[in-house]
Tab-separated table of C-alpha atoms in Angstrom:
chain	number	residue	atom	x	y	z
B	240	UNK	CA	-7.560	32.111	5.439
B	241	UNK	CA	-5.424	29.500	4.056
B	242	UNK	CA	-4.218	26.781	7.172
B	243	UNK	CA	-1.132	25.218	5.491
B	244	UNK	CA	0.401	22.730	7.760
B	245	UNK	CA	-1.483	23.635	10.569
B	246	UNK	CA	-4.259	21.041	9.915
B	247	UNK	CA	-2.938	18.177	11.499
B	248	UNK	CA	-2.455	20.361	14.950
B	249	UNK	CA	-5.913	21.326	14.368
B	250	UNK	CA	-6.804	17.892	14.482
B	251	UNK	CA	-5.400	17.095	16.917
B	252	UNK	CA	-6.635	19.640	19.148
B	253	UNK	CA	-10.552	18.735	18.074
B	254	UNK	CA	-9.946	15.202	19.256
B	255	UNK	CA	-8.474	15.995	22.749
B	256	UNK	CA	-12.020	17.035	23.827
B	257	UNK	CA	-13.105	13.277	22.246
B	258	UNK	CA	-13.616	10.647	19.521
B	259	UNK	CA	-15.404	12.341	16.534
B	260	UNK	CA	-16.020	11.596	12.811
B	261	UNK	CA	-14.304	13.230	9.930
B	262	UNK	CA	-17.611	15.435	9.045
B	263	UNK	CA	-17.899	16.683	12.237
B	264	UNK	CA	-14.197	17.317	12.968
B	265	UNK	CA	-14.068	19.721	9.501
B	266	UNK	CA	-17.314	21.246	10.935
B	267	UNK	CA	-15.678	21.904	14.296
B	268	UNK	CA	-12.320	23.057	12.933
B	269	UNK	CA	-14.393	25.684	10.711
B	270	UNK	CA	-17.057	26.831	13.374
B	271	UNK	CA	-14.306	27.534	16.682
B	272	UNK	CA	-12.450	29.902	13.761
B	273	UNK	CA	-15.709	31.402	13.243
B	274	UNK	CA	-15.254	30.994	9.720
B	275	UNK	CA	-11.643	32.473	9.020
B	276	UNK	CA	-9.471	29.586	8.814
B	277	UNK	CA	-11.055	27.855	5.452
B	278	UNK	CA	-9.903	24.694	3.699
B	279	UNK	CA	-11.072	22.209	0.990
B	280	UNK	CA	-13.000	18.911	3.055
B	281	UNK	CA	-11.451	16.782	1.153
B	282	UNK	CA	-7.843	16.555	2.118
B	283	UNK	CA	-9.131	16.160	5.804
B	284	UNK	CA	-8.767	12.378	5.295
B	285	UNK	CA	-5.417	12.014	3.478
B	286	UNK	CA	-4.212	13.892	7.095
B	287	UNK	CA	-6.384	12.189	9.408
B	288	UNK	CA	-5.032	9.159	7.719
B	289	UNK	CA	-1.566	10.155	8.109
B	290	UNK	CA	-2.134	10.856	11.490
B	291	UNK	CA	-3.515	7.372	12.372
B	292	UNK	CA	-0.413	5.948	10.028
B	293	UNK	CA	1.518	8.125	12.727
B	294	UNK	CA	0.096	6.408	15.435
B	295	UNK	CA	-1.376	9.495	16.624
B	296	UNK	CA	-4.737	8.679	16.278
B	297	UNK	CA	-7.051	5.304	16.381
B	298	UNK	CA	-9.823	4.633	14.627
B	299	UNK	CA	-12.888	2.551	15.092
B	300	UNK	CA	-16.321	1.842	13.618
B	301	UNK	CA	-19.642	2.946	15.464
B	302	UNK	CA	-23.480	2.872	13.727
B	303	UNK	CA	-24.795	6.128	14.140
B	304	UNK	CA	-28.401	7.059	13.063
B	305	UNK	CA	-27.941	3.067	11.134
B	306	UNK	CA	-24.839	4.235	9.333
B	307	UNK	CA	-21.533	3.035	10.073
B	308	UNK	CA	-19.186	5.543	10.426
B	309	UNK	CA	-15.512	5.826	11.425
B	310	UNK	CA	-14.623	7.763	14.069
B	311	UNK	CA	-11.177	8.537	15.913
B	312	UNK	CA	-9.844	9.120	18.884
B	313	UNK	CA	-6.807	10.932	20.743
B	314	UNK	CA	-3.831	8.339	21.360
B	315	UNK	CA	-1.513	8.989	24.185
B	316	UNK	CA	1.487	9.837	22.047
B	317	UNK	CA	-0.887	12.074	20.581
B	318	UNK	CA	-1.563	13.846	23.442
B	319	UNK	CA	2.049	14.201	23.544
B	320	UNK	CA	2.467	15.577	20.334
B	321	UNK	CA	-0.668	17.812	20.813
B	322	UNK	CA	1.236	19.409	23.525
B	323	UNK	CA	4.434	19.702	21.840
B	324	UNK	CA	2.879	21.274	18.578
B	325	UNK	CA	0.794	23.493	21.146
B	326	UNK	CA	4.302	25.010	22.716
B	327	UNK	CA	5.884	25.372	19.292
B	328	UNK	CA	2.638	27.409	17.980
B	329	UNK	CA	2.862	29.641	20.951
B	330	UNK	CA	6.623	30.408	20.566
B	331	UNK	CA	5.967	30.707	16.620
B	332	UNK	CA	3.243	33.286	17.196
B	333	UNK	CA	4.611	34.920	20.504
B	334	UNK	CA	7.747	35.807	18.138
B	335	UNK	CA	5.537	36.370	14.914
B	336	UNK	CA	3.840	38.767	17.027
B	337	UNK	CA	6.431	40.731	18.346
B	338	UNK	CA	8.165	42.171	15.621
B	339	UNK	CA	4.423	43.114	13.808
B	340	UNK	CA	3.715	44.734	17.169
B	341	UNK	CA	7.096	46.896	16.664
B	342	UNK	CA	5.977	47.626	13.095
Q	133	UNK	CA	-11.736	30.462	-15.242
Q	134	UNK	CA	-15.170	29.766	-16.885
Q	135	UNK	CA	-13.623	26.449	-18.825
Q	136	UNK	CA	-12.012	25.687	-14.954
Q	137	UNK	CA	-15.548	25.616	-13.602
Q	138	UNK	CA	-16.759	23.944	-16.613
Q	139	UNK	CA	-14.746	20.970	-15.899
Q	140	UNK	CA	-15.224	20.498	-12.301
Q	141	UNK	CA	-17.084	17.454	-11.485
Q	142	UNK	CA	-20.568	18.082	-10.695
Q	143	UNK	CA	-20.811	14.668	-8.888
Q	144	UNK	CA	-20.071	13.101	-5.691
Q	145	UNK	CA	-18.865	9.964	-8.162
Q	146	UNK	CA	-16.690	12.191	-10.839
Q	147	UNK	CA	-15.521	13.513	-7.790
Q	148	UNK	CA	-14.305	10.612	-6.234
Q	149	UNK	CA	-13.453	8.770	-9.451
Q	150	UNK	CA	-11.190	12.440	-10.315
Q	151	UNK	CA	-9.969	12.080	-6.782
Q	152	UNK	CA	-8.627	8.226	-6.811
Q	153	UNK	CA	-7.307	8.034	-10.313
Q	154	UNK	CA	-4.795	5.724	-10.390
Q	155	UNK	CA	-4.802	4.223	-7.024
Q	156	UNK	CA	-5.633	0.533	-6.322
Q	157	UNK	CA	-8.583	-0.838	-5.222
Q	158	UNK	CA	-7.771	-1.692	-1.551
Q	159	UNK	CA	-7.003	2.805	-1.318
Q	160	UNK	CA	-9.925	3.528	-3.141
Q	161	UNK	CA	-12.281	1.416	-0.949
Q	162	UNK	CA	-10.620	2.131	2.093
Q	163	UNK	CA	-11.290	6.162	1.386
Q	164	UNK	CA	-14.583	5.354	-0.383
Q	165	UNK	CA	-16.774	5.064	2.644
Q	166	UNK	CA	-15.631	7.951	4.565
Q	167	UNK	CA	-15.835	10.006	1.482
Q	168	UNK	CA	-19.369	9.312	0.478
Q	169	UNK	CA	-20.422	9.835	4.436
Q	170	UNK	CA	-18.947	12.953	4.393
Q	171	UNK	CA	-20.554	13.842	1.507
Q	172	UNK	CA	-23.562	12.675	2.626
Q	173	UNK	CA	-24.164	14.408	5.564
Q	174	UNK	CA	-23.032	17.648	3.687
Q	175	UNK	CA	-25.990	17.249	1.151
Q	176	UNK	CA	-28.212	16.681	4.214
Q	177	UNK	CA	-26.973	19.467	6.221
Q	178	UNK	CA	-27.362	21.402	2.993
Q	179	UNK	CA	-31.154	19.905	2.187
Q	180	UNK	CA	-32.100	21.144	6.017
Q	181	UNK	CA	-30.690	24.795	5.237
Q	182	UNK	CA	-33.354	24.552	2.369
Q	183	UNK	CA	-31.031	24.181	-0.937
Q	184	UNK	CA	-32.636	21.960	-3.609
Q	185	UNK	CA	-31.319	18.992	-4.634
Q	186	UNK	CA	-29.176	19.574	-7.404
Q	187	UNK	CA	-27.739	22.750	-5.575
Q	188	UNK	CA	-27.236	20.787	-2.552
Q	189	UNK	CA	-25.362	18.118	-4.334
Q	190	UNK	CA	-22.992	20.419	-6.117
Q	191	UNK	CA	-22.148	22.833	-2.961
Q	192	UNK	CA	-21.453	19.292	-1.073
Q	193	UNK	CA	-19.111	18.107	-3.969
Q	194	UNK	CA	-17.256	21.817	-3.859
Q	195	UNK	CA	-17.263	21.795	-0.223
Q	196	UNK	CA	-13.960	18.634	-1.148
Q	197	UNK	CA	-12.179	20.942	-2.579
Q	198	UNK	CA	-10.568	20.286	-5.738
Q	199	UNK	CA	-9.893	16.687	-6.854
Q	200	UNK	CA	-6.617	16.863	-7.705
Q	201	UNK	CA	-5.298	18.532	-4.666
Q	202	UNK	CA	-6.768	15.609	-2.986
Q	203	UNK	CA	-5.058	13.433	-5.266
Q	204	UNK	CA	-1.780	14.697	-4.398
Q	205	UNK	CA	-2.550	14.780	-0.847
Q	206	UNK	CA	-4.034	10.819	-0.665
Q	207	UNK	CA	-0.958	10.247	-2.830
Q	208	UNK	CA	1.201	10.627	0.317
Q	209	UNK	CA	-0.634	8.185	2.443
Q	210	UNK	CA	-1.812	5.175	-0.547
Q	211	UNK	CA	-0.686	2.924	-2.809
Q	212	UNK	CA	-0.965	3.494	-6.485
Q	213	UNK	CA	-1.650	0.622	-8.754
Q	214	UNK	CA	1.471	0.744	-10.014
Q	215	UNK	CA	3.146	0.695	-6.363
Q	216	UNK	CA	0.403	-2.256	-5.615
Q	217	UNK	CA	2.002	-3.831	-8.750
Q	218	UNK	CA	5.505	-3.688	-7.382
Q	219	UNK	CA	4.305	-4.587	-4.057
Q	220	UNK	CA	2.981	-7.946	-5.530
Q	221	UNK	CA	6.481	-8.704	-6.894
Q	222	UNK	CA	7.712	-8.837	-2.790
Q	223	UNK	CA	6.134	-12.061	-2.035
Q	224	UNK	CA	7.238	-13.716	-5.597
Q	225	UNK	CA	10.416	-15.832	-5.917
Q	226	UNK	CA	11.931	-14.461	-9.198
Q	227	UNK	CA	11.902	-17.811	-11.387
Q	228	UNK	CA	14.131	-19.038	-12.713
Q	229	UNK	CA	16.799	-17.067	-11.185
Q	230	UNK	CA	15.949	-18.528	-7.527
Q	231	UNK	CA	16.247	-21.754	-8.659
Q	232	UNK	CA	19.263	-22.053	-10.490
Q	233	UNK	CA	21.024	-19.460	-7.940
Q	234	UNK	CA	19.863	-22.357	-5.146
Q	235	UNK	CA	20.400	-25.098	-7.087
Q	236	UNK	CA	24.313	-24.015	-7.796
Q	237	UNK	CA	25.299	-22.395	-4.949
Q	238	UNK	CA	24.596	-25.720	-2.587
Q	239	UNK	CA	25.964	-27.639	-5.166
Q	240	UNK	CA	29.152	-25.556	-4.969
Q	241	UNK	CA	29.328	-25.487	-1.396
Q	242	UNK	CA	27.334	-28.659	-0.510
Q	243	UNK	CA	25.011	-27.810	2.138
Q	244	UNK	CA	23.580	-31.108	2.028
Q	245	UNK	CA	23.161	-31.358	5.565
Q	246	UNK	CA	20.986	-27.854	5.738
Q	247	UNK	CA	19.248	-28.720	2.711
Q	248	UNK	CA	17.976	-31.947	4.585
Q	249	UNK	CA	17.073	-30.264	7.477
Q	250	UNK	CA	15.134	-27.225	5.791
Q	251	UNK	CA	13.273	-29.831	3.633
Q	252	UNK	CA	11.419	-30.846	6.495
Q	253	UNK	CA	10.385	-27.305	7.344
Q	254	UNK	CA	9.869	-26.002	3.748
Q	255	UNK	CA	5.970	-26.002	3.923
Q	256	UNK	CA	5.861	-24.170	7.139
Q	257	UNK	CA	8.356	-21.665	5.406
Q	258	UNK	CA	5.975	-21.566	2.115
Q	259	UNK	CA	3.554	-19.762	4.739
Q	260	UNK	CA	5.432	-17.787	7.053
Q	261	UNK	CA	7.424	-16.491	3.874
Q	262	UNK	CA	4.987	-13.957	2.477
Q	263	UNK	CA	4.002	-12.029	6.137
Q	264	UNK	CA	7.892	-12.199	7.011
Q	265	UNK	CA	8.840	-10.464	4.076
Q	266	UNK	CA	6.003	-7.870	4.548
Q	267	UNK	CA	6.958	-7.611	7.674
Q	268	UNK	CA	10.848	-7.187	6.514
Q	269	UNK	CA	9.595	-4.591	4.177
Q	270	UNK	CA	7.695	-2.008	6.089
Q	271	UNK	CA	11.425	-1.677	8.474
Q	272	UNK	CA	11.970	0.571	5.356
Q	273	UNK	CA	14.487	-0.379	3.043
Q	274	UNK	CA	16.971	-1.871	4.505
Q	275	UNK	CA	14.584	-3.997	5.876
Q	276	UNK	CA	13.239	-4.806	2.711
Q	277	UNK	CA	17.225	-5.973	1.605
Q	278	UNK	CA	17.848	-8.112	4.687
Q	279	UNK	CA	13.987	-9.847	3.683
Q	280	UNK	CA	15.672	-10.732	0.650
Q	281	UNK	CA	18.957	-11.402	1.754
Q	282	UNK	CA	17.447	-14.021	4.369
Q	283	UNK	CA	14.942	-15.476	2.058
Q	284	UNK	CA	17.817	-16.030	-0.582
Q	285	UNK	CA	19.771	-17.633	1.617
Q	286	UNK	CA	16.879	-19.952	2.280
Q	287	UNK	CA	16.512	-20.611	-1.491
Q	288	UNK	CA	20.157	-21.524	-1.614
Q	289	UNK	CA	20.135	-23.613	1.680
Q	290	UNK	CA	16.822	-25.373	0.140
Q	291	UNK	CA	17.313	-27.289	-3.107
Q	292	UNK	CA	13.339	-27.428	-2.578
Q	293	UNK	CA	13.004	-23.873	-3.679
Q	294	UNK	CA	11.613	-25.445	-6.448
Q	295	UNK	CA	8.690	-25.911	-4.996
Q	296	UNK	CA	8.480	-21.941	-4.226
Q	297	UNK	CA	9.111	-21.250	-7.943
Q	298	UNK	CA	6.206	-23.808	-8.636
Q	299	UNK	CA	4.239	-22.062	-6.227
Q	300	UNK	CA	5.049	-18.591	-7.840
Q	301	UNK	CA	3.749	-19.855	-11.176
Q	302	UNK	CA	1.127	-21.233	-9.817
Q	303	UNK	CA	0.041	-18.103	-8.421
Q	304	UNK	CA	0.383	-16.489	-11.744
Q	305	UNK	CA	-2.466	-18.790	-12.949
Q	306	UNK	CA	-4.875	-16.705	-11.386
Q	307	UNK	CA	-3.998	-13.639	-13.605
Q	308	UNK	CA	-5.111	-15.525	-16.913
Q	309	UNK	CA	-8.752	-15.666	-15.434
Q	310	UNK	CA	-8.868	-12.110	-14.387
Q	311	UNK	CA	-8.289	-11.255	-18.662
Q	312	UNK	CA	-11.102	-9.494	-20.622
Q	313	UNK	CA	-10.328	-10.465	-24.171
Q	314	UNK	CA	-9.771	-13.882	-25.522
Q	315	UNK	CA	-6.704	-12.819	-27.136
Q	316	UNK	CA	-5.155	-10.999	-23.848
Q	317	UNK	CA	-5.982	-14.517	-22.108
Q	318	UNK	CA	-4.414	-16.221	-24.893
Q	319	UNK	CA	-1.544	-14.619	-24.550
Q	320	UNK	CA	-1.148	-14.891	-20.780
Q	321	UNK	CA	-1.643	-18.499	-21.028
Q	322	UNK	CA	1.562	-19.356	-23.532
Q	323	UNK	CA	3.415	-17.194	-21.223
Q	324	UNK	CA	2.296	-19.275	-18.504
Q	325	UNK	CA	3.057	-22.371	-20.585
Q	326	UNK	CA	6.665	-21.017	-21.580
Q	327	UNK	CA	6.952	-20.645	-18.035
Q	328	UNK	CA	6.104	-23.902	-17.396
Q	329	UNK	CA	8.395	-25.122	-20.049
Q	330	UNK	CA	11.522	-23.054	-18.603
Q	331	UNK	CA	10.870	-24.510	-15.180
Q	332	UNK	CA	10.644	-27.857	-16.587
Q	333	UNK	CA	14.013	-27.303	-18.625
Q	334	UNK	CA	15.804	-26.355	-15.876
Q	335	UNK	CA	14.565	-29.510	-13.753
Q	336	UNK	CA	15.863	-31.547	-16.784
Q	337	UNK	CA	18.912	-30.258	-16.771
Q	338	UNK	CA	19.363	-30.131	-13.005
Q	339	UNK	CA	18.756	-33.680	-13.003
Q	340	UNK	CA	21.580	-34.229	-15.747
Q	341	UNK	CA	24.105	-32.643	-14.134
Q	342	UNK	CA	25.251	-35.640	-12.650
Q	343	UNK	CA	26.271	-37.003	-15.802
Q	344	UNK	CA	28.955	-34.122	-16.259
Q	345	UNK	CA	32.387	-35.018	-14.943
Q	346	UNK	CA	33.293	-33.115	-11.859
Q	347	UNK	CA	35.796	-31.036	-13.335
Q	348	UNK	CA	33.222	-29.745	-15.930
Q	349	UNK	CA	30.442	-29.936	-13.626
Q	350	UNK	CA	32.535	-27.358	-11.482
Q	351	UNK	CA	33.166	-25.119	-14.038
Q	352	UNK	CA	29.781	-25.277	-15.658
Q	353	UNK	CA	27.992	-24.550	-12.037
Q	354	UNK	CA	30.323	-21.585	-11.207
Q	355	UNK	CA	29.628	-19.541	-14.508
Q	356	UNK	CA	26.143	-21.156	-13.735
Q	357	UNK	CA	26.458	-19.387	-10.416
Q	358	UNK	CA	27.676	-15.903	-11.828
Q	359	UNK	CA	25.402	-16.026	-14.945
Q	360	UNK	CA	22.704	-16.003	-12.625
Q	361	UNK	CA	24.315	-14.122	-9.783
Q	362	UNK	CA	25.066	-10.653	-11.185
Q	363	UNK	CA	21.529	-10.415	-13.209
Q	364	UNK	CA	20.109	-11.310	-10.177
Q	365	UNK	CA	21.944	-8.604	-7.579
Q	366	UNK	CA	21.374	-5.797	-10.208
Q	367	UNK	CA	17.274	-6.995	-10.412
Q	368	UNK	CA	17.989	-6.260	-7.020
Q	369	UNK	CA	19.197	-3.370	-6.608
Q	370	UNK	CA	16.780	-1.995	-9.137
Q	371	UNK	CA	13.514	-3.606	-6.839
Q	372	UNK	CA	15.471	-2.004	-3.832
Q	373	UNK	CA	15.718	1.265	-5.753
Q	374	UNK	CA	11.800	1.236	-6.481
Q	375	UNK	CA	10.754	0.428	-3.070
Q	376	UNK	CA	12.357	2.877	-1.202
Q	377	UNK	CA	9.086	5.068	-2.732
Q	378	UNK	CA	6.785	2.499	-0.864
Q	379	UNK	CA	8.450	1.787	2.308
Q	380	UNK	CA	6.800	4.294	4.547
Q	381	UNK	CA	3.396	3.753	2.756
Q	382	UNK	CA	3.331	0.053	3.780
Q	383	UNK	CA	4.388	1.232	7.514
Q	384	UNK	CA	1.429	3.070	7.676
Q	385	UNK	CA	-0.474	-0.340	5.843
Q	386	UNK	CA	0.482	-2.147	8.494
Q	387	UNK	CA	-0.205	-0.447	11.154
Q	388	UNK	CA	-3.819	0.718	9.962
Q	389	UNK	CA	-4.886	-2.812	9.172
Q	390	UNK	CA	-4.066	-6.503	10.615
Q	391	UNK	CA	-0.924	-8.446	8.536
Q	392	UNK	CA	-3.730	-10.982	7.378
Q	393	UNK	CA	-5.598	-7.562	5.650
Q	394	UNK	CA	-2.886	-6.162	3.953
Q	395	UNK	CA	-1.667	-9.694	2.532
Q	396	UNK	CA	-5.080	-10.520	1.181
Q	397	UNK	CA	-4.405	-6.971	-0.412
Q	398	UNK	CA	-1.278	-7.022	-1.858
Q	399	UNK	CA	-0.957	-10.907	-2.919
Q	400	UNK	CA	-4.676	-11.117	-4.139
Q	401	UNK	CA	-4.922	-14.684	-2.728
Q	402	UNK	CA	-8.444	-14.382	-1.461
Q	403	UNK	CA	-9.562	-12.474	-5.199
Q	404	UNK	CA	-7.402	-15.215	-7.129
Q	405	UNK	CA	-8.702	-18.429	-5.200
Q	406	UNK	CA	-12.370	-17.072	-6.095
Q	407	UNK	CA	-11.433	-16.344	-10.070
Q	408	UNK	CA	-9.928	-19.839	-9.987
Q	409	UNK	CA	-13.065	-21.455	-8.051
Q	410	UNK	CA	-15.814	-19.564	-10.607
Q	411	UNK	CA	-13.157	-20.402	-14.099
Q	412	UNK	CA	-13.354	-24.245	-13.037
């Protein structure tokens, strides 16, 4: 399934339960959807980058298993955009819901 | 479908090289690193799941997703060259429109008294001039019009801006040492020596002007002044036109990397100094 401009929510949701890399953030996204929500690795960076550009995120450098990799990490006006994204998904889908329900 | 697949790179490098066509260096090795570790532990993860190596390489490179969506999608957040190129152009004084723009206007309305006073500081504005300008350009574009609008009212309250057009050409050097062919260096050198000849020209004749009587002295310094003035607002306009495009790409510069980074990106100085250390 196709997650069109829900990525960077996604993202942000990964990160509010800690810093993590961009392998293992495209890993997580893909294994909590137990496989349905699908997308290409590669444009993980231009949002995570975006996101950072944002201010939403931070990055930093850590060695791990002697590589250096770049991880990031939940900013508070993240957090605050997490949540705000969060209540506008629930509306979206509460409505979306409700009128394939009546179908 | 089958010529599709064909032509999908079978590399991590086609892959990346498909990816960042067209971007400058300081995008492509920012994104480098974090692509090739990503790939990287994909092959591994792969290799541990008991795919060979060719296999494993292939499924990691697929696993991007297609390079050109990428493209499109780093396209939003980077510079391309070209952008990089117009980028360079903020912390350049256009010469020789600066100059004789300065060297009229506060001849017309004889700042004297501001040009002595800015003399003394002109160095210290030499290096806060690039990062302020930077700085005026990622406020967007208006920013990037009050940048200039302050820095040419420094040129015109400085009769030294000379020695920021000297500068400029100076920094120009740099690019004849960075040529491949003999002929392409060639050729950037008599440019650099016209320009040299033009800036010397105009210090001639800036020095002569005294000799004019003041009625023709007038006249000749305010068609000077317009000459110069109306080519120079509509080069303006035009740069302020172009870098509306980059305005919210250098926000993001800036705030990703320290003001020191992203002028040793856009201005080259650090790449220059080297090529001009290693040519002499």
């Amino acid at each position: 399934m196709n997650l069109k401009g829900t990525l960077p929510a996604l993202i942000l949701q990964v990160l509010a339960e800690g810093s993590s890399h961009g392998y293992r953030i495209a890993q997580d996204i893909k294994a909590r959807s137990k496989g349905v929500l699908e997308f290409k690795e590669g444009t993980l960076y231009p949002a995570l980058h975006t996101l950072e550009g944002e201010g939403y995120l931070e990055s930093f450098k850590q060695v791990e298993k002697g590589r250096t990799r770049r991880y990031y990490k939940l900013t508070e006006k993240g957090r605050k955009e997490l949540a705000k994204q969060r209540e506008e998904w629930r509306k979206l889908s509460g409505a979306v819901t409700l009128i394939l329900e009546d179908a | 479908m089958g010529l599709f697949m064909k032509n999908r790179p079978q590399t991590f490098g086609a892959w990346f090289d498909d990816a960042t066509r067209g971007f400058c260096d300081f995008a492509k090795g920012q994104v480098r690193e974090e692509y090739e570790d990503h790939f990287t532990a994909a092959y591994e993860d792969l290799r541990t799941k008991g795919l060979g190596e060719e296999e494993a390489e292939r499924a990691a490179v697929s696993s991007l997703g297609d390079a050109r969506k990428v493209r499109r999608q780093l396209r939003k957040v980077y510079l391309t060259w070209q952008e990089e190129k117009r980028l360079e152009a903020i912390g350049r004084v256009r010469f020789p429109f600066s100059l004789t723009l300065g060297a009229s206007a506060q001849q017309i309305f004889n700042m004297d008294r501001v040009r002595v006073l800015t003399f003394f500081f002109i160095h210290g504005l030499l290096i806060v001039a690039p990062p302020c300008r930077l700085g005026f350009a990622a406020l967007g574009p208006w920013g990037a019009l009050a940048g200039m609008i302050v820095g040419l009212g420094l040129l015109i309250a400085a009769k030294e801006g000379i020695f920021i057009s000297l500068v400029s050409v100076w920094g120009r050097s740099g690019k004849v040492t960075r040529t491949k062919s003999i002929g392409d260096a060639l050729t950037k050198y008599a440019k650099l020596c016209l320009g040299n000849a033009v800036l010397f020209g105009c210090l001639v004749a800036w020095q002569s002007m005294d000799l004019l009587s003041a009625r023709l002295l007038g006249i000749f310094l305010r068609v000077l002044f317009l000459g110069v003035g109306i080519p120079a607002s509509l080069h303006y306009l035009r740069w302020f036109f172009q870098y509306r495009s980059c305005a919210r790409k250098i926000r993001s510069y800036s705030k990703q990397n320290t003001t020191l980074n992203v002028l040793a990106l856009h201005y080259r100085l650090e790449e220059e100094q080297k090529l001009q250390e290693s040519a002499s």
